Amino acid sequence: MTAKTFYLETFGCQMNAHDSEKVVGTLLARGYTQVETPEAAELVLYNTCSIRDKAEQKVFHRLQQFKRAGKGKVFGVLGCVAQQEGEKIFDKAPHVSLVAGSASYTKLPEMLVQLEAGARRVTGLSLDTEETFDTPFTRRDNPHRAYITIIEGCDKSCAYCVVPFTRGPERSRTSASVLAESRQLAELGYTEIQLLGQNVNSYRDPSPAGWDFATLLTRVGEIQGIRRVRFTTSHPRDFGKSIVDAIDENPRLCNHVHLPVQSGSDRMLGAMQRLYTRDQYMRRIEWLKNSPRNISITTDIIVGFPGETEADFLQTLDLLDQVQYDSLFSFKYSSRPNTAALAMGDHIPEEEKTRRLTILQERQRAIQIQRNSETIGAVQEVHVEGRNPSLGQWIGRTSQNRTLNFTCADENGESLIGKYLPVRVTRAGPNSLAGESAANML
Ligand code: 5AD
Ligand code: SF4
């Protein structure tokens, strides 16, 4: 086969980032070569996100740039925008030849054969699959931390969310295949594993063993050579106490839980079809706060959902005060195709959404300054991820998922990346900590 070049740009969440690692691996295994710019590539792929309108627009921007300049290239749209817009993409961007959603990636090799044969309208849009996309060819971006998808799709129907439409129904991988991949990664020298799924808590082993998520998490945490296990994302409704118990029992399971709440108002939680009340959510927060592991808690919030009043918004601010999150992602509501909320309109003016978002972020910033400053003086173990040469600092991450940048007096010019080191926190900002290596003090 003639060698071909490809370029792949990824938007969106970690699931997408990891899907891209598998897509890249599949292409390399077929003899393609990855290049750094779309200009240098014969095949240009975008792995897209449609969670909010802004994310969706990005791919059309990119494609627009190549409407004329892209002659001789083959363009493909993968991921959530592909699934959502389907063949309409061929009308919007006639220079595109491949449109495939994530549920069709197992058919990628066949789709590539069609493209190579010159086909101009190749699609992979069926959501009707029992399969998950497992491949031995995954080309991982990070030599120390590896992602493993344990469950694909989502069976919830949050009123604002496109994911059930773009990633299809839930499919869990067998526990045996997850453990085999984890062991193989440990043998290759990976020390941190991140278990991924839109809703990892509803993981259910399809093999007769029938493990739930907490059991799988425990078993992955027992694998020799693995020092850290993380997981994302959790849905509060399916988040059981057994997950906190598992974290309590094994320090290799990181003391961080991302538990998206979306709103502090019961009225909004009902309208969003989140399937829990604020009280039920708070019960989970109590489990986490009562853990001896000092588990950090982070969340996602949407402001400006249809019908959100000032009183609802104030309840969200009140929830932030009550929970004291270590970090959060906040978004302005964006109406999405196919979702239940589409019919509710999108009547909260943009300026008002911006006002609420700004107030929320300021409130959270104050909380983070306070919470981060409480760590000053403590020694925390970091996994070293990089180096900032201009500051002479190493970039580390704590088990709680905080960035902790640090200096190291006796590093002897050797790279610390990938190592686990104790670091004493000396300063704290709203978004990160700074410190110095405490390795020589041990
Ligand atoms: N508008 C704004 N934010 C959204 N999210 C999901 N759908 C929407 C939407 N339509 C946010 C939620 C989710 C995070 C990944 O993105 O907070 O948890
Ligand atoms: Fe974006 Fe959601 Fe798709 Fe991830 S699953 S890429 S966040 S739309």
GROMACS .gro file of N, CA, C and O and ligand atoms in nm, residues 10-17 19 47-52 55 79-81 84 102 161-164 166-167 198 336, ligand 2:
model
  124
   10THR      N    1  -0.826   1.720   1.751
   10THR     CA    2  -0.930   1.670   1.841
   10THR      C    3  -0.990   1.784   1.923
   10THR      O    4  -0.917   1.868   1.975
   11PHE      N    5  -1.120   1.784   1.933
   11PHE     CA    6  -1.192   1.880   2.019
   11PHE      C    7  -1.264   1.801   2.127
   11PHE      O    8  -1.292   1.682   2.111
   12GLY      N    9  -1.302   1.870   2.235
   12GLY     CA   10  -1.393   1.809   2.333
   12GLY      C   11  -1.326   1.738   2.448
   12GLY      O   12  -1.215   1.771   2.488
   13CYS      N   13  -1.393   1.634   2.495
   13CYS     CA   14  -1.363   1.574   2.625
   13CYS      C   15  -1.251   1.469   2.617
   13CYS      O   16  -1.199   1.438   2.510
   14GLN      N   17  -1.220   1.411   2.733
   14GLN     CA   18  -1.117   1.306   2.738
   14GLN      C   19  -1.157   1.182   2.660
   14GLN      O   20  -1.071   1.112   2.608
   15MET      N   21  -1.287   1.155   2.656
   15MET     CA   22  -1.333   1.040   2.576
   15MET      C   23  -1.291   1.061   2.431
   15MET      O   24  -1.245   0.968   2.365
   16ASN      N   25  -1.309   1.183   2.384
   16ASN     CA   26  -1.270   1.213   2.247
   16ASN      C   27  -1.119   1.203   2.229
   16ASN      O   28  -1.069   1.151   2.129
   17ALA      N   29  -1.046   1.259   2.328
   17ALA     CA   30  -0.900   1.254   2.320
   17ALA      C   31  -0.854   1.108   2.311
   17ALA      O   32  -0.766   1.074   2.231
   19ASP      N   33  -1.044   0.845   2.216
   19ASP     CA   34  -1.086   0.789   2.086
   19ASP      C   35  -0.983   0.823   1.979
   19ASP      O   36  -0.949   0.740   1.894
   47ASN      N   37  -1.179   1.530   1.490
   47ASN     CA   38  -1.261   1.455   1.586
   47ASN      C   39  -1.334   1.559   1.671
   47ASN      O   40  -1.272   1.630   1.749
   48THR      N   41  -1.465   1.568   1.653
   48THR     CA   42  -1.539   1.687   1.691
   48THR      C   43  -1.622   1.670   1.818
   48THR      O   44  -1.654   1.559   1.860
   49CYS      N   45  -1.663   1.784   1.872
   49CYS     CA   46  -1.745   1.790   1.993
   49CYS      C   47  -1.867   1.877   1.963
   49CYS      O   48  -1.855   1.978   1.895
   50SER      N   49  -1.983   1.837   2.016
   50SER     CA   50  -2.102   1.919   1.992
   50SER      C   51  -2.174   1.952   2.123
   50SER      O   52  -2.292   1.982   2.124
   51ILE      N   53  -2.100   1.949   2.233
   51ILE     CA   54  -2.164   1.967   2.364
   51ILE      C   55  -2.230   2.104   2.376
   51ILE      O   56  -2.335   2.118   2.436
   52ARG      N   57  -2.164   2.206   2.322
   52ARG     CA   58  -2.224   2.340   2.315
   52ARG      C   59  -2.205   2.394   2.174
   52ARG      O   60  -2.119   2.347   2.100
   55ALA      N   61  -1.852   2.485   2.053
   55ALA     CA   62  -1.765   2.370   2.022
   55ALA      C   63  -1.797   2.320   1.882
   55ALA      O   64  -1.707   2.290   1.802
   79GLY      N   65  -1.662   1.186   1.525
   79GLY     CA   66  -1.708   1.223   1.659
   79GLY      C   67  -1.848   1.280   1.664
   79GLY      O   68  -1.934   1.247   1.582
   80CYS      N   69  -1.868   1.365   1.762
   80CYS     CA   70  -2.004   1.402   1.800
   80CYS      C   71  -2.076   1.489   1.698
   80CYS      O   72  -2.196   1.474   1.677
   81VAL      N   73  -2.005   1.583   1.634
   81VAL     CA   74  -2.073   1.663   1.530
   81VAL      C   75  -2.109   1.573   1.412
   81VAL      O   76  -2.217   1.587   1.352
   84GLN      N   77  -2.416   1.385   1.504
   84GLN     CA   78  -2.532   1.473   1.518
   84GLN      C   79  -2.580   1.527   1.383
   84GLN      O   80  -2.699   1.529   1.355
  102SER      N   81  -1.862   0.809   1.681
  102SER     CA   82  -1.773   0.722   1.759
  102SER      C   83  -1.823   0.577   1.765
  102SER      O   84  -1.744   0.485   1.778
  161CYS      N   85  -2.867   1.773   2.714
  161CYS     CA   86  -2.743   1.705   2.671
  161CYS      C   87  -2.754   1.627   2.540
  161CYS      O   88  -2.845   1.546   2.521
  162VAL      N   89  -2.659   1.650   2.452
  162VAL     CA   90  -2.656   1.579   2.323
  162VAL      C   91  -2.595   1.440   2.331
  162VAL      O   92  -2.611   1.361   2.238
  163VAL      N   93  -2.523   1.412   2.438
  163VAL     CA   94  -2.440   1.291   2.439
  163VAL      C   95  -2.517   1.162   2.407
  163VAL      O   96  -2.470   1.080   2.328
  164PRO      N   97  -2.638   1.142   2.464
  164PRO     CA   98  -2.709   1.018   2.429
  164PRO      C   99  -2.735   1.007   2.278
  164PRO      O  100  -2.742   0.896   2.226
  166THR      N  101  -2.527   1.153   2.044
  166THR     CA  102  -2.402   1.147   1.967
  166THR      C  103  -2.320   1.023   1.998
  166THR      O  104  -2.239   0.980   1.916
  167ARG      N  105  -2.339   0.967   2.117
  167ARG     CA  106  -2.258   0.850   2.152
  167ARG      C  107  -2.341   0.725   2.174
  167ARG      O  108  -2.286   0.619   2.204
  198GLN      N  109  -1.891   0.820   2.993
  198GLN     CA  110  -1.981   0.934   3.014
  198GLN      C  111  -2.045   0.923   3.151
  198GLN      O  112  -2.080   1.021   3.213
  336ARG      N  113  -2.932   2.262   2.230
  336ARG     CA  114  -2.873   2.162   2.142
  336ARG      C  115  -2.979   2.084   2.067
  336ARG      O  116  -3.087   2.057   2.121
  444SF4    FE1  117  -1.817   1.676   2.336
  444SF4    FE2  118  -1.984   1.527   2.479
  444SF4    FE3  119  -1.899   1.436   2.251
  444SF4    FE4  120  -1.729   1.455   2.459
  444SF4     S1  121  -1.911   1.323   2.441
  444SF4     S2  122  -1.688   1.517   2.252
  444SF4     S3  123  -1.805   1.645   2.553
  444SF4     S4  124  -2.027   1.615   2.282
   0.00000   0.00000   0.00000
